Short mmCIF file of C-alpha atoms and ligand atoms in Angstrom, two decimals:
data_model
loop_
_atom_site.label_atom_id
_atom_site.label_comp_id
_atom_site.label_asym_id
_atom_site.label_seq_id
_atom_site.Cartn_x
_atom_site.Cartn_y
_atom_site.Cartn_z
CA MET A 1 19.11 2.26 21.33
CA ASN A 2 20.27 -2.01 20.40
CA THR A 3 23.37 -1.71 19.81
CA SER A 4 24.00 -5.69 17.76
CA ILE A 5 21.61 -4.29 15.10
CA ASP A 6 23.51 -1.19 14.58
CA GLN A 7 26.72 -3.25 14.41
CA ILE A 8 25.39 -5.74 11.69
CA ASN A 9 25.63 -4.61 7.84
CA ALA A 10 22.79 -4.26 5.45
CA PRO A 11 22.12 -7.53 3.33
CA ALA A 12 24.31 -6.17 0.11
CA ALA A 13 22.25 -7.53 -2.51
CA ILE A 14 19.25 -5.70 -0.77
CA ALA A 15 20.83 -2.61 -0.30
CA ILE A 16 22.56 -2.16 -4.11
CA ALA A 17 18.95 -3.05 -5.14
CA ASP A 18 17.29 -0.24 -3.33
CA LYS A 19 20.46 1.62 -4.51
CA ILE A 20 19.41 0.90 -8.05
CA ARG A 21 15.76 1.75 -7.75
CA SER A 22 16.59 5.29 -6.74
CA LEU A 23 19.27 5.13 -9.29
CA GLU A 24 16.59 4.19 -11.94
CA LEU A 25 13.88 6.70 -10.37
CA ALA A 26 16.40 9.36 -11.16
CA GLY A 27 16.23 8.05 -15.05
CA GLU A 28 19.52 5.97 -14.98
CA LYS A 29 19.33 2.71 -17.28
CA ILE A 30 21.00 0.31 -15.28
CA PHE A 31 22.08 -3.03 -16.20
CA LYS A 32 20.51 -5.43 -13.13
CA LEU A 33 22.98 -8.40 -12.35
CA GLN A 34 22.49 -8.03 -8.92
CA THR A 35 19.06 -9.20 -8.78
CA GLY A 36 17.97 -12.50 -6.50
CA GLU A 37 14.75 -13.27 -7.88
CA PRO A 38 13.54 -15.00 -11.27
CA CYS A 39 13.29 -12.93 -14.25
CA PHE A 40 9.94 -14.97 -15.16
CA GLU A 41 6.59 -13.26 -13.61
CA THR A 42 4.17 -14.76 -11.73
CA PRO A 43 2.12 -17.25 -13.49
CA ASP A 44 -1.01 -16.16 -14.70
CA TYR A 45 -2.79 -19.30 -12.56
CA ILE A 46 -1.71 -17.69 -9.32
CA LYS A 47 -2.76 -14.49 -9.84
CA GLN A 48 -5.92 -15.38 -10.68
CA ALA A 49 -6.04 -17.59 -7.96
CA ILE A 50 -5.63 -14.18 -5.47
CA ARG A 51 -8.10 -12.55 -7.02
CA LYS A 52 -10.73 -15.01 -6.10
CA SER A 53 -9.81 -15.27 -2.81
CA ILE A 54 -10.21 -11.59 -2.18
CA GLU A 55 -13.27 -11.44 -4.17
CA ASN A 56 -14.22 -14.33 -1.99
CA ASN A 57 -13.70 -12.60 0.68
CA GLN A 58 -10.71 -14.21 2.63
CA THR A 59 -9.26 -11.29 3.77
CA ARG A 60 -9.97 -12.03 8.02
CA TYR A 61 -7.24 -13.73 10.23
CA SER A 62 -6.92 -17.27 10.01
CA TYR A 63 -4.64 -20.06 11.63
CA SER A 64 -1.14 -18.66 12.93
CA GLN A 65 0.39 -21.65 11.64
CA GLY A 66 -0.62 -21.59 8.55
CA ILE A 67 -3.95 -22.22 6.86
CA PRO A 68 -4.23 -26.53 7.42
CA GLU A 69 -5.01 -27.29 3.34
CA LEU A 70 -1.43 -25.55 2.41
CA ARG A 71 0.21 -27.32 5.35
CA GLN A 72 -1.51 -30.63 3.92
CA GLU A 73 -0.52 -29.82 0.60
CA LEU A 74 3.10 -29.09 1.48
CA ALA A 75 3.19 -32.51 3.54
CA ALA A 76 1.51 -34.05 -0.20
CA VAL A 77 4.73 -32.34 -1.74
CA ILE A 78 7.37 -33.56 0.23
CA MET A 79 5.97 -37.21 0.36
CA SER A 80 5.41 -37.45 -3.42
CA ARG A 81 8.86 -35.70 -3.89
CA TYR A 82 11.30 -37.64 -1.67
CA GLY A 83 8.46 -40.27 0.25
CA ILE A 84 8.82 -39.10 3.63
CA SER A 85 5.83 -38.65 5.56
CA ILE A 86 5.40 -35.37 7.61
CA ASN A 87 2.68 -33.99 9.78
CA GLU A 88 1.01 -31.41 8.66
CA LYS A 89 1.72 -30.13 12.46
CA GLN A 90 5.22 -29.73 12.09
CA PHE A 91 5.00 -27.20 8.92
CA PHE A 92 4.47 -23.76 9.43
CA ILE A 93 3.84 -21.01 7.05
CA THR A 94 5.94 -17.65 7.15
CA ASN A 95 6.24 -14.52 5.50
CA GLY A 96 9.05 -15.81 2.62
CA ALA A 97 12.11 -17.83 4.05
CA VAL A 98 13.51 -15.51 5.56
CA SER A 99 11.14 -15.26 8.40
CA ALA A 100 11.17 -18.98 8.70
CA ILE A 101 14.73 -18.65 9.35
CA GLN A 102 14.61 -16.04 11.93
CA TYR A 103 12.16 -17.79 13.28
CA ALA A 104 14.08 -21.09 13.38
CA ILE A 105 17.15 -19.49 15.06
CA GLN A 106 15.44 -17.07 17.29
CA SER A 107 13.33 -20.44 18.50
CA ILE A 108 16.62 -22.23 19.30
CA ILE A 109 19.70 -20.19 20.37
CA GLU A 110 20.45 -18.43 23.30
CA GLN A 111 22.93 -16.02 24.33
CA SER A 112 26.29 -16.57 22.82
CA ASP A 113 25.64 -19.39 21.44
CA GLU A 114 27.47 -20.14 18.85
CA VAL A 115 25.86 -20.77 14.91
CA LEU A 116 28.15 -22.81 12.21
CA ILE A 117 27.71 -20.84 8.73
CA PHE A 118 29.45 -21.99 5.75
CA ASP A 119 31.49 -19.04 3.80
CA PRO A 120 30.34 -18.08 0.90
CA SER A 121 27.00 -17.46 2.63
CA TRP A 122 23.35 -15.79 2.42
CA PRO A 123 24.32 -12.89 5.16
CA GLN A 124 21.39 -13.04 6.49
CA TYR A 125 21.98 -16.16 8.15
CA ALA A 126 25.05 -14.22 10.10
CA ASN A 127 22.96 -10.94 10.64
CA ILE A 128 19.88 -12.98 12.45
CA THR A 129 22.28 -14.68 14.90
CA SER A 130 23.73 -11.57 15.35
CA ILE A 131 20.60 -9.64 16.05
CA TYR A 132 19.23 -12.75 18.59
CA GLY A 133 22.40 -12.57 20.35
CA GLY A 134 23.97 -15.76 19.12
CA ILE A 135 27.45 -15.19 17.78
CA PRO A 136 27.83 -16.33 14.21
CA LYS A 137 31.12 -18.60 13.51
CA LYS A 138 31.77 -17.99 9.95
CA ILE A 139 33.59 -21.33 8.44
CA SER A 140 35.57 -20.44 5.20
CA SER A 141 34.40 -22.87 2.20
CA LYS A 142 37.35 -21.77 -0.22
CA ASN A 143 39.50 -24.22 0.46
CA THR A 144 37.24 -27.73 0.22
CA GLY A 145 35.58 -26.38 -3.39
CA PHE A 146 33.41 -24.59 -1.87
CA ILE A 147 31.45 -27.03 0.07
CA PRO A 148 31.46 -27.91 3.57
CA THR A 149 33.14 -31.02 4.89
CA LEU A 150 33.35 -32.94 7.79
CA GLU A 151 36.80 -31.83 9.30
CA LEU A 152 35.54 -28.02 8.48
CA VAL A 153 32.60 -29.38 11.10
CA LYS A 154 34.80 -31.11 12.94
CA SER A 155 36.95 -28.57 13.57
CA ASN A 156 34.67 -25.71 14.65
CA ILE A 157 32.51 -27.41 17.07
CA THR A 158 33.01 -26.26 20.34
CA SER A 159 30.67 -27.06 23.80
CA LYS A 160 28.71 -23.72 22.34
CA THR A 161 27.74 -24.77 19.24
CA LYS A 162 23.80 -25.27 18.75
CA LEU A 163 23.30 -25.01 15.61
CA ILE A 164 24.29 -25.40 12.06
CA ILE A 165 23.39 -23.72 8.93
CA PHE A 166 23.56 -25.75 5.10
CA ASN A 167 22.28 -23.57 2.57
CA ASN A 168 21.53 -25.96 -0.31
CA PRO A 169 22.29 -25.42 -3.28
CA ASN A 170 23.84 -22.32 -2.22
CA ASN A 171 23.96 -18.54 -2.57
CA PRO A 172 25.98 -17.28 -4.10
CA THR A 173 27.91 -20.39 -5.79
CA GLY A 174 25.05 -22.63 -6.83
CA ALA A 175 27.31 -25.44 -5.09
CA ILE A 176 25.42 -28.21 -4.31
CA ILE A 177 26.50 -30.51 -1.21
CA PRO A 178 27.97 -33.72 -2.83
CA LYS A 179 26.02 -37.06 -1.53
CA LYS A 180 28.90 -38.27 0.43
CA GLU A 181 30.30 -35.29 2.51
CA LEU A 182 26.47 -34.26 3.28
CA GLU A 183 26.74 -38.24 4.53
CA GLU A 184 29.55 -37.77 6.28
CA ILE A 185 28.73 -34.60 8.33
CA LEU A 186 25.36 -36.00 9.11
CA LYS A 187 26.56 -39.37 10.72
CA TYR A 188 29.20 -37.44 12.74
CA LEU A 189 26.05 -35.01 13.97
CA VAL A 190 24.05 -38.01 15.15
CA ASP A 191 24.98 -38.12 18.49
CA LYS A 192 25.31 -34.66 18.94
CA ASN A 193 23.25 -32.27 20.72
CA ILE A 194 22.92 -29.55 17.93
CA TYR A 195 20.09 -28.08 15.70
CA LEU A 196 20.56 -28.72 11.80
CA LEU A 197 18.96 -25.88 9.86
CA PHE A 198 18.50 -26.94 6.20
CA ASP A 199 17.24 -24.24 3.47
CA GLU A 200 16.73 -25.73 0.43
CA VAL A 201 14.89 -22.34 -1.23
CA TYR A 202 16.60 -23.47 -4.68
CA ASP A 203 16.10 -26.60 -4.96
CA SER A 204 13.95 -26.83 -7.88
CA ILE A 205 16.72 -24.61 -10.18
CA VAL A 206 19.23 -27.59 -10.28
CA TYR A 207 21.62 -28.60 -13.29
CA ASP A 208 23.10 -31.76 -11.90
CA ASP A 209 22.42 -34.09 -9.06
CA PHE A 210 20.87 -32.61 -6.25
CA ASN A 211 20.55 -34.71 -2.52
CA SER A 212 18.16 -33.06 -0.30
CA ILE A 213 18.36 -33.19 3.14
CA PHE A 214 15.18 -35.77 3.22
CA GLN A 215 17.20 -38.36 0.90
CA SER A 216 20.29 -38.94 3.56
CA THR A 217 20.44 -42.20 5.28
CA PHE A 218 20.57 -40.44 8.80
CA TYR A 219 17.35 -38.26 7.88
CA HIS A 220 15.39 -40.42 10.16
CA GLU A 221 17.76 -40.44 12.83
CA LEU A 222 17.98 -36.45 12.92
CA LYS A 223 14.77 -35.24 12.78
CA GLU A 224 14.54 -34.13 15.68
CA LYS A 225 16.74 -31.55 15.27
CA ILE A 226 16.84 -30.66 11.84
CA VAL A 227 14.72 -27.21 10.26
CA TYR A 228 14.03 -27.80 6.78
CA ILE A 229 13.10 -24.40 5.21
CA ASN A 230 11.21 -23.95 1.50
CA SER A 231 9.73 -21.03 -0.26
CA PHE A 232 7.61 -20.08 -2.84
CA SER A 233 9.42 -16.95 -4.19
CA LYS A 234 12.64 -18.90 -6.65
CA THR A 235 10.22 -21.67 -7.31
CA PHE A 236 7.27 -20.03 -8.40
CA CYS A 237 8.39 -16.87 -9.12
CA MET A 238 6.74 -15.49 -6.27
CA THR A 239 9.39 -13.12 -4.41
CA GLY A 240 7.52 -10.05 -3.47
CA TRP A 241 4.30 -12.49 -2.05
CA ARG A 242 6.46 -13.28 1.12
CA LEU A 243 5.50 -16.60 1.33
CA GLY A 244 7.53 -19.42 2.77
CA TYR A 245 7.54 -21.92 4.99
CA ALA A 246 9.70 -24.08 7.74
CA ILE A 247 9.49 -27.62 8.93
CA VAL A 248 9.91 -27.76 12.69
CA PRO A 249 10.73 -30.82 14.89
CA ALA A 250 8.30 -30.74 17.77
CA LYS A 251 11.07 -30.19 20.01
CA ILE A 252 11.00 -26.02 19.40
CA ALA A 253 7.66 -26.36 17.61
CA ARG A 254 6.16 -24.47 20.68
CA ASN A 255 9.19 -21.26 20.58
CA TYR A 256 8.36 -21.01 17.09
CA LEU A 257 4.33 -20.78 17.07
CA LYS A 258 4.85 -18.25 20.06
CA LEU A 259 7.14 -16.46 17.93
CA ILE A 260 4.35 -16.25 14.59
CA GLN A 261 1.69 -15.25 17.41
CA ASN A 262 3.65 -12.78 18.67
CA SER A 263 5.24 -11.22 15.43
CA ILE A 264 2.81 -11.31 12.32
CA THR A 265 -0.46 -13.33 13.65
CA ASN A 266 -0.33 -15.22 10.45
CA VAL A 267 0.73 -14.93 6.44
CA ALA A 268 -2.04 -12.92 4.54
CA THR A 269 -4.81 -15.68 4.02
CA PHE A 270 -5.27 -14.89 0.43
CA ILE A 271 -1.62 -15.14 0.06
CA GLN A 272 -1.85 -18.83 1.49
CA LEU A 273 -4.87 -19.94 -0.25
CA ALA A 274 -2.74 -18.58 -3.66
CA GLY A 275 0.04 -20.65 -2.44
CA LEU A 276 -1.83 -23.41 -2.20
CA VAL A 277 -3.39 -23.17 -6.01
CA ALA A 278 0.35 -22.87 -6.79
CA LEU A 279 1.25 -26.04 -5.32
CA LYS A 280 -2.22 -27.74 -6.33
CA GLU A 281 -2.06 -27.34 -10.30
CA LYS A 282 0.65 -29.69 -10.90
CA ASP A 283 0.48 -29.09 -15.26
CA ASN A 284 0.79 -25.27 -14.79
CA HIS A 285 3.88 -25.76 -12.35
CA LEU A 286 5.36 -28.16 -14.83
CA GLN A 287 5.18 -25.74 -17.90
CA LEU A 288 6.44 -22.81 -15.04
CA PHE A 289 9.33 -25.15 -14.37
CA SER A 290 10.58 -26.46 -17.80
CA ASN A 291 10.45 -22.67 -19.36
CA MET A 292 12.64 -21.39 -16.40
CA LEU A 293 15.16 -24.31 -16.41
CA PHE A 294 15.18 -24.03 -20.16
CA THR A 295 16.12 -20.37 -20.08
CA TYR A 296 18.42 -20.49 -16.77
CA GLU A 297 20.08 -23.54 -18.34
CA LYS A 298 20.82 -21.65 -21.56
CA ARG A 299 22.03 -18.83 -20.06
CA LYS A 300 24.62 -20.58 -17.90
CA ASN A 301 26.03 -22.21 -20.83
CA GLN A 302 26.49 -19.48 -22.50
CA LEU A 303 28.26 -17.72 -20.26
CA ILE A 304 30.54 -20.54 -19.03
CA GLU A 305 31.50 -20.72 -22.87
CA ILE A 306 32.33 -17.32 -22.80
CA PHE A 307 34.19 -16.94 -18.78
CA ASN A 308 36.31 -20.04 -20.30
CA GLN A 309 37.50 -17.79 -23.05
CA LYS A 310 38.27 -15.06 -20.70
CA LYS A 311 40.00 -17.41 -18.80
CA TRP A 312 37.89 -16.06 -15.58
CA ILE A 313 37.80 -18.22 -12.18
CA PHE A 314 34.72 -19.05 -11.02
CA VAL A 315 32.31 -21.48 -9.15
CA TYR A 316 30.59 -23.91 -12.16
CA PRO A 317 26.94 -23.81 -10.21
CA LYS A 318 25.40 -26.93 -10.07
CA GLY A 319 21.68 -25.28 -8.75
CA SER A 320 20.19 -21.73 -8.20
CA PHE A 321 20.80 -18.95 -10.86
CA TYR A 322 24.26 -17.42 -9.62
CA PHE A 323 28.20 -17.28 -11.00
CA PHE A 324 30.24 -16.53 -8.07
CA ILE A 325 33.56 -14.94 -9.86
CA GLN A 326 37.12 -14.10 -9.21
CA ILE A 327 37.89 -10.75 -9.60
CA PRO A 328 39.60 -10.52 -12.90
CA ASN A 329 43.05 -9.37 -12.27
CA ASN A 330 42.37 -8.11 -9.38
CA GLN A 331 41.11 -4.49 -10.59
CA LYS A 332 40.68 -2.30 -7.39
CA ASN A 333 37.38 -0.95 -6.92
CA PHE A 334 35.74 -3.36 -9.30
CA VAL A 335 31.88 -3.40 -7.96
CA GLU A 336 31.94 0.38 -8.41
CA MET A 337 33.57 0.62 -11.10
CA MET A 338 31.44 -1.43 -13.23
CA LEU A 339 28.69 0.05 -12.03
CA GLU A 340 30.22 3.90 -12.19
CA LYS A 341 31.50 3.29 -15.70
CA TYR A 342 29.43 0.28 -17.49
CA LYS A 343 26.14 0.56 -15.43
CA ILE A 344 26.38 -2.87 -14.90
CA ALA A 345 25.04 -3.68 -10.89
CA VAL A 346 26.89 -6.72 -9.49
CA VAL A 347 27.62 -8.11 -5.93
CA PRO A 348 31.03 -7.68 -4.35
CA GLY A 349 31.97 -11.09 -2.96
CA ILE A 350 32.67 -9.27 0.37
CA ALA A 351 28.55 -9.31 1.51
CA TYR A 352 29.46 -13.35 1.61
CA GLY A 353 32.07 -13.59 4.16
CA GLU A 354 35.47 -11.64 4.42
CA ASP A 355 37.47 -14.48 2.63
CA PHE A 356 35.57 -13.43 -0.38
CA GLY A 357 36.98 -9.96 -1.46
CA ASP A 358 38.16 -11.22 -4.54
CA TYR A 359 34.87 -12.41 -5.49
CA PHE A 360 31.79 -11.02 -7.15
CA ARG A 361 28.28 -12.13 -7.73
CA ILE A 362 26.26 -11.75 -10.85
CA SER A 363 22.92 -13.16 -11.42
CA PHE A 364 21.59 -14.56 -14.51
CA ALA A 365 17.83 -14.99 -14.03
CA ILE A 366 17.83 -11.39 -15.03
CA ASP A 367 15.44 -9.16 -17.77
CA ASN A 368 16.77 -9.77 -20.94
CA ASP A 369 17.85 -6.14 -21.44
CA SER A 370 20.37 -6.84 -18.64
CA TYR A 371 21.08 -9.91 -20.16
CA ASN A 372 22.43 -8.77 -23.41
CA GLY A 373 23.69 -5.97 -21.60
CA PHE A 374 26.40 -7.79 -20.08
CA ILE A 375 26.81 -10.07 -22.80
CA ASN A 376 27.83 -7.19 -24.87
CA TRP A 377 30.38 -5.58 -21.98
CA LEU A 378 31.97 -9.14 -22.27
CA ASN A 379 32.30 -9.34 -25.76
CA ASN A 380 33.29 -5.61 -26.64
CA GLY A 381 34.36 -4.17 -22.78
C1 PLP B 1 19.66 -18.70 0.52
C2 PLP B 1 18.59 -17.66 0.70
N1 PLP B 1 17.90 -18.37 1.62
C3 PLP B 1 16.76 -17.53 1.80
C4 PLP B 1 15.92 -16.58 0.91
C5 PLP B 1 15.18 -15.83 1.24
O1 PLP B 1 13.86 -16.40 0.25
P1 PLP B 1 12.33 -16.00 0.65
O2 PLP B 1 12.22 -14.74 -0.40
O3 PLP B 1 11.64 -16.51 0.54
O4 PLP B 1 12.47 -14.98 2.21
C6 PLP B 1 17.46 -16.30 -0.18
C7 PLP B 1 16.41 -15.39 -0.96
O5 PLP B 1 17.48 -14.64 -1.95
C8 PLP B 1 17.80 -17.03 -0.23
O6 PLP B 1 18.58 -16.55 -1.08
#
């Protein structure tokens, strides 16, 4: 048996979601605030595209790297958003961002290499690192306003550091790395032999200034060491479709491709074609964005008002659709109590780093019933 896999924990949000599915099957009504996915359905124009692709028999194997048209369109999106020209050959289409991250870590690290991860963090970064024999070095950002800083980077780099992961905007806090901090860190890393992974899957759900890695002054100096990750999941409400991508520097591209070829062969052809339509139909796309952001922003502001009235301590989300909240009055077994007594499912903060046992995460991109149930509990509970 592989003990490095045996030793990792199941990612809490996924494990809780599976548990809730079983409770619901057994007839229980749960207010689901643990969910990490948009409450909107995949737009009709994308659903129509997949039907058409299947009817047109686009059901065979395709390029392992991803169909060229989709890679070209993704390159066009980066060009129009950031003015950066990236060759489509650097794009790799994957089964969601999670596979894109998995292949990146696997392509880069060797046994006992260190990967720096700022906590609170999406648990899969550390899990994947451990699965492939690396050492996740978790760095708490509790004392730096929940953002990575140059000092944190400097004091944690060793000769074994191979990769640093940045999640911007962050899950679970919604924090965005301010331009100043990001530039300081990147400047310091220019002459280091360390890869950087930028996970920007929440880049279209932002309420404040957002600085993508592509907007950094140091992007061009660092680009041969940067892996960029994004996904259709949160942007297009396509979580179940499992469609994501990576932009990979030349040095690791061969490894990356071999990993795809020896695991999935290629992402389902008709799903890639639907992804292409998702990107191309810009008007539909804008309509979806404005609906989503309107709802998220309204809920975020309503919740901030209530949390402030209750004097709760929480991170103000500048992006994503999560709140990371300190457990009120330090109540013991809060997460279990919320589920058992009030049927409200939340994710324990400890899942995002050992410094955060006194926090919990909720999502506000949830179904209306769950949202109203939570508001009701907040007002009366
Ligand atoms: C920070 C972060 N990265 C990556 C992912 C994975 O996204 P995907 O559905 O594209 O695999 C998630 C999903 O919750 C996430 O929160």
